Structure formats: C-alpha cells, structure tokens
Amino acid sequence: MTMQAFLRTIPDRGSGFERLEIRLLRHRDYSSVREIYKAVSNEYLQYQKQRTGEVYDPVRLDLDMSQLDFYVATHCSFAAIENEKLLGVLLAQALRWVSDWDRVLWLEYIAVHSAHRRKGIGLALISAAKDFARRHHIKSLFTTLNIDNEESKSLLLKAKFDVKDWRIASYSS
C-alpha cells in the first residue's frame, strides 16, 4: 500500500480546523513528535509532583532517532497534521505475543498538543489505527494507561475501548 492509502482529511465539524489530515508518521515529523513527547512527559511529571509531592512513575523526557525510525518503519504509526503543523501522534506496532495467536496492534503512545486537545484529534488518530488493523486482519488493539490519567481513560472509552482496572485498554473488531 502506498502512503496515500492512509491519508485522510477530517472535515471541520466545529473543531475549528481548516483541514486536519491523519497520515502515516514520516521522518520529517521527528522534531515535532519529540516536542510533543517532551511536553506531555513534563506535564505528567508535574502532575505527579502536584498530586503526591514526588515522581512515582518516572518517564523518559525524549525519544531518540532510532525509536522514531522504528515507528516510521512499522507503517502503523500516525500523525495528525494541520497546515503542515503536527498536532498529535499515535505510535504503534503490530505484535504477535505467541506464535499461534492472532496479531494485535499495540498502541504505545497517543499524544495531542495541549492547545489542541478535546477537538477530536485523539479519536481521529485511534480511528486511523483501527482502519489499519482492519485492512491487515488484526482483530484487537491494546494499550496501557496510567492509573490516574482521566483524559486518557475518557479518550479510550470514547473510542469504544474496554478499559480494565485503569491500566489496560483493549478494542476488538
């Protein structure tokens, strides 16, 4: 399949976007992905400190080039773009945990720039991942979320994921 097979333009439904495109992640997206990753990681660390006074779930503050190369090579990681600006990203890979099990699509990271949240970008990214899974005969999507991340929980529930004990979320077609 070509890159164009995954390109989708999301019509403006009151979100304020002129033309939101969901497409496969590309090498040229690296600096923007790293910016969003750093910002979201810092938000999460600050949240932990405010909540408990300490960091109880340390996260890396950056992605290196080899990690980004890996996600581009999976051909199932997506970027949300408006006017050539990256607003959100979904990093994923198809896995087969046991040789005779069906493959699953593991959503490793979903993030939207803080100024553009609650506008449907996260749902559009997840929808692209679901479409990818259908086209590749992958029946289940999985992800993990932090136990206290209400925004992630809300997004996954809207996307029809079954959120189990606030840590694991799954979707089956």
mmCIF file of C-alpha atoms in Angstrom:
data_model
loop_
_atom_site.group_PDB
_atom_site.id
_atom_site.type_symbol
_atom_site.label_atom_id
_atom_site.label_comp_id
_atom_site.label_asym_id
_atom_site.label_seq_id
_atom_site.Cartn_x
_atom_site.Cartn_y
_atom_site.Cartn_z
ATOM 1 C CA MET A 1 0.000 0.000 0.000
ATOM 2 C CA THR A 2 1.181 3.466 -0.706
ATOM 3 C CA MET A 3 1.436 6.289 1.764
ATOM 4 C CA GLN A 4 -1.597 7.890 0.134
ATOM 5 C CA ALA A 5 -3.728 4.887 1.081
ATOM 6 C CA PHE A 6 -3.552 6.062 4.681
ATOM 7 C CA LEU A 7 -4.106 9.775 4.106
ATOM 8 C CA ARG A 8 -7.449 11.016 5.378
ATOM 9 C CA THR A 9 -8.795 14.519 5.585
ATOM 10 C CA ILE A 10 -11.109 15.077 8.510
ATOM 11 C CA PRO A 11 -13.898 17.567 7.743
ATOM 12 C CA ASP A 12 -14.403 20.501 10.089
ATOM 13 C CA ARG A 13 -17.223 19.642 12.460
ATOM 14 C CA GLY A 14 -16.957 22.669 14.665
ATOM 15 C CA SER A 15 -13.402 21.813 15.719
ATOM 16 C CA GLY A 16 -12.005 24.934 14.115
ATOM 17 C CA PHE A 17 -9.564 23.026 11.918
ATOM 18 C CA GLU A 18 -9.240 24.131 8.329
ATOM 19 C CA ARG A 19 -8.001 20.760 7.154
ATOM 20 C CA LEU A 20 -6.884 18.109 9.598
ATOM 21 C CA GLU A 21 -5.031 15.255 7.936
ATOM 22 C CA ILE A 22 -4.297 11.913 9.532
ATOM 23 C CA ARG A 23 -1.412 10.211 7.759
ATOM 24 C CA LEU A 24 1.420 7.795 8.379
ATOM 25 C CA LEU A 25 4.262 9.107 10.503
ATOM 26 C CA ARG A 26 7.219 10.324 8.419
ATOM 27 C CA HIS A 27 10.876 11.030 9.091
ATOM 28 C CA ARG A 28 10.313 14.751 8.661
ATOM 29 C CA ASP A 29 7.927 14.673 11.654
ATOM 30 C CA TYR A 30 10.690 13.816 14.140
ATOM 31 C CA SER A 31 11.312 17.242 15.666
ATOM 32 C CA SER A 32 7.592 17.887 16.140
ATOM 33 C CA VAL A 33 6.994 14.429 17.631
ATOM 34 C CA ARG A 34 9.867 14.990 20.045
ATOM 35 C CA GLU A 35 8.428 18.386 21.059
ATOM 36 C CA ILE A 36 5.019 16.885 21.827
ATOM 37 C CA TYR A 37 6.609 13.923 23.617
ATOM 38 C CA LYS A 38 8.713 16.209 25.839
ATOM 39 C CA ALA A 39 5.775 18.489 26.632
ATOM 40 C CA VAL A 40 3.415 15.625 27.515
ATOM 41 C CA SER A 41 6.100 13.867 29.576
ATOM 42 C CA ASN A 42 6.778 17.076 31.512
ATOM 43 C CA GLU A 43 3.036 17.573 32.086
ATOM 44 C CA TYR A 44 2.805 14.077 33.521
ATOM 45 C CA LEU A 45 5.819 14.539 35.808
ATOM 46 C CA GLN A 46 4.414 17.857 37.076
ATOM 47 C CA TYR A 47 1.048 16.213 37.695
ATOM 48 C CA GLN A 48 2.707 13.524 39.797
ATOM 49 C CA LYS A 49 4.614 16.100 41.857
ATOM 50 C CA GLN A 50 1.479 18.180 42.458
ATOM 51 C CA ARG A 51 -0.561 15.137 43.398
ATOM 52 C CA THR A 52 1.847 13.353 45.744
ATOM 53 C CA GLY A 53 4.874 15.589 46.122
ATOM 54 C CA GLU A 54 7.074 13.087 44.312
ATOM 55 C CA VAL A 55 7.583 11.375 40.985
ATOM 56 C CA TYR A 56 6.217 7.850 41.374
ATOM 57 C CA ASP A 57 6.194 6.897 37.678
ATOM 58 C CA PRO A 58 9.329 8.299 36.027
ATOM 59 C CA VAL A 59 9.159 8.677 32.270
ATOM 60 C CA ARG A 60 11.792 9.454 29.686
ATOM 61 C CA LEU A 61 11.711 13.037 28.520
ATOM 62 C CA ASP A 62 12.771 12.368 24.955
ATOM 63 C CA LEU A 63 12.693 9.863 22.119
ATOM 64 C CA ASP A 64 15.878 9.119 20.236
ATOM 65 C CA MET A 65 16.184 8.824 16.487
ATOM 66 C CA SER A 66 16.309 5.015 16.493
ATOM 67 C CA GLN A 67 12.965 4.880 18.303
ATOM 68 C CA LEU A 68 11.393 7.237 15.792
ATOM 69 C CA ASP A 69 12.946 5.272 12.908
ATOM 70 C CA PHE A 70 11.327 2.151 14.351
ATOM 71 C CA TYR A 71 7.851 3.719 14.483
ATOM 72 C CA VAL A 72 8.098 5.063 10.938
ATOM 73 C CA ALA A 73 9.134 1.588 9.766
ATOM 74 C CA THR A 74 6.088 -0.056 11.393
ATOM 75 C CA HIS A 75 3.815 1.701 8.863
ATOM 76 C CA CYS A 76 1.104 1.809 11.550
ATOM 77 C CA SER A 77 2.086 4.976 13.429
ATOM 78 C CA PHE A 78 0.152 8.113 12.563
ATOM 79 C CA ALA A 79 0.431 11.891 12.637
ATOM 80 C CA ALA A 80 -2.347 14.476 12.819
ATOM 81 C CA ILE A 81 -1.398 17.471 10.668
ATOM 82 C CA GLU A 82 -2.999 20.847 10.014
ATOM 83 C CA ASN A 83 -1.326 23.405 7.756
ATOM 84 C CA GLU A 84 1.889 21.360 7.877
ATOM 85 C CA LYS A 85 1.950 21.508 11.702
ATOM 86 C CA LEU A 86 1.931 18.267 13.690
ATOM 87 C CA LEU A 87 -0.828 18.457 16.326
ATOM 88 C CA GLY A 88 -0.884 14.855 17.512
ATOM 89 C CA VAL A 89 0.785 11.490 17.158
ATOM 90 C CA LEU A 90 -0.006 7.815 17.673
ATOM 91 C CA LEU A 91 2.952 5.419 17.873
ATOM 92 C CA ALA A 92 2.065 1.765 17.319
ATOM 93 C CA GLN A 93 3.341 -1.632 16.263
ATOM 94 C CA ALA A 94 1.746 -4.906 15.248
ATOM 95 C CA LEU A 95 2.689 -7.755 17.601
ATOM 96 C CA ARG A 96 2.220 -11.479 17.903
ATOM 97 C CA TRP A 97 2.916 -12.455 21.514
ATOM 98 C CA VAL A 98 2.603 -16.199 20.950
ATOM 99 C CA SER A 99 3.183 -17.772 17.543
ATOM 100 C CA ASP A 100 -0.297 -19.282 17.180
ATOM 101 C CA TRP A 101 -2.162 -16.226 18.492
ATOM 102 C CA ASP A 102 -3.619 -13.577 16.247
ATOM 103 C CA ARG A 103 -1.594 -10.417 15.847
ATOM 104 C CA VAL A 104 -2.581 -7.367 17.873
ATOM 105 C CA LEU A 105 -1.951 -3.697 17.254
ATOM 106 C CA TRP A 106 -0.167 -2.275 20.267
ATOM 107 C CA LEU A 107 -0.805 1.462 20.678
ATOM 108 C CA GLU A 108 2.289 2.523 22.565
ATOM 109 C CA TYR A 109 1.812 6.264 22.718
ATOM 110 C CA ILE A 110 -1.006 8.662 21.897
ATOM 111 C CA ALA A 111 -0.450 12.381 22.412
ATOM 112 C CA VAL A 112 -2.040 15.611 21.271
ATOM 113 C CA HIS A 113 -0.528 19.067 21.677
ATOM 114 C CA SER A 114 -2.099 20.661 24.768
ATOM 115 C CA ALA A 115 -3.569 23.597 22.803
ATOM 116 C CA HIS A 116 -5.491 21.200 20.544
ATOM 117 C CA ARG A 117 -6.969 18.679 22.947
ATOM 118 C CA ARG A 118 -10.681 17.837 23.121
ATOM 119 C CA LYS A 119 -11.137 18.595 19.433
ATOM 120 C CA GLY A 120 -11.312 15.022 18.143
ATOM 121 C CA ILE A 121 -7.661 14.603 17.172
ATOM 122 C CA GLY A 122 -7.037 11.675 19.529
ATOM 123 C CA LEU A 123 -10.161 9.916 18.259
ATOM 124 C CA ALA A 124 -9.116 10.528 14.648
ATOM 125 C CA LEU A 125 -5.691 9.005 15.338
ATOM 126 C CA ILE A 126 -7.265 5.960 17.001
ATOM 127 C CA SER A 127 -9.708 5.645 14.095
ATOM 128 C CA ALA A 128 -6.753 5.524 11.682
ATOM 129 C CA ALA A 129 -5.192 2.761 13.799
ATOM 130 C CA LYS A 130 -8.483 0.826 13.756
ATOM 131 C CA ASP A 131 -8.655 1.193 9.952
ATOM 132 C CA PHE A 132 -5.079 -0.065 9.663
ATOM 133 C CA ALA A 133 -5.945 -3.059 11.860
ATOM 134 C CA ARG A 134 -9.000 -3.926 9.732
ATOM 135 C CA ARG A 135 -7.039 -3.730 6.482
ATOM 136 C CA HIS A 136 -4.362 -6.009 7.913
ATOM 137 C CA HIS A 137 -6.732 -8.521 9.522
ATOM 138 C CA ILE A 138 -5.696 -7.529 13.039
ATOM 139 C CA LYS A 139 -8.636 -8.132 15.344
ATOM 140 C CA SER A 140 -7.504 -6.440 18.562
ATOM 141 C CA LEU A 141 -5.896 -3.202 19.661
ATOM 142 C CA PHE A 142 -4.278 -2.838 23.070
ATOM 143 C CA THR A 143 -2.727 -0.026 25.043
ATOM 144 C CA THR A 144 -1.817 0.798 28.608
ATOM 145 C CA LEU A 145 -2.589 3.942 30.516
ATOM 146 C CA ASN A 146 -1.530 5.454 33.784
ATOM 147 C CA ILE A 147 -3.902 4.667 36.595
ATOM 148 C CA ASP A 148 -4.664 8.330 37.281
ATOM 149 C CA ASN A 149 -4.869 9.647 33.724
ATOM 150 C CA GLU A 150 -8.528 10.605 33.402
ATOM 151 C CA GLU A 151 -8.052 12.219 29.978
ATOM 152 C CA SER A 152 -6.609 9.013 28.525
ATOM 153 C CA LYS A 153 -9.332 6.938 30.111
ATOM 154 C CA SER A 154 -12.013 9.242 28.681
ATOM 155 C CA LEU A 155 -10.458 9.159 25.191
ATOM 156 C CA LEU A 156 -10.218 5.368 25.162
ATOM 157 C CA LEU A 157 -13.794 4.943 26.378
ATOM 158 C CA LYS A 158 -14.999 7.298 23.604
ATOM 159 C CA ALA A 159 -13.068 5.130 21.140
ATOM 160 C CA LYS A 160 -15.001 2.079 22.431
ATOM 161 C CA PHE A 161 -12.043 0.509 24.239
ATOM 162 C CA ASP A 162 -12.696 -1.704 27.227
ATOM 163 C CA VAL A 163 -10.664 -0.039 29.985
ATOM 164 C CA LYS A 164 -9.726 -2.651 32.567
ATOM 165 C CA ASP A 165 -8.667 -1.575 36.036
ATOM 166 C CA TRP A 166 -7.495 1.724 34.542
ATOM 167 C CA ARG A 167 -4.237 0.213 33.320
ATOM 168 C CA ILE A 168 -5.027 -1.878 30.248
ATOM 169 C CA ALA A 169 -7.418 -0.968 27.467
ATOM 170 C CA SER A 170 -8.449 -3.185 24.576
ATOM 171 C CA TYR A 171 -10.598 -2.945 21.476
ATOM 172 C CA SER A 172 -11.767 -5.853 19.345
ATOM 173 C CA SER A 173 -13.423 -5.548 15.976
#
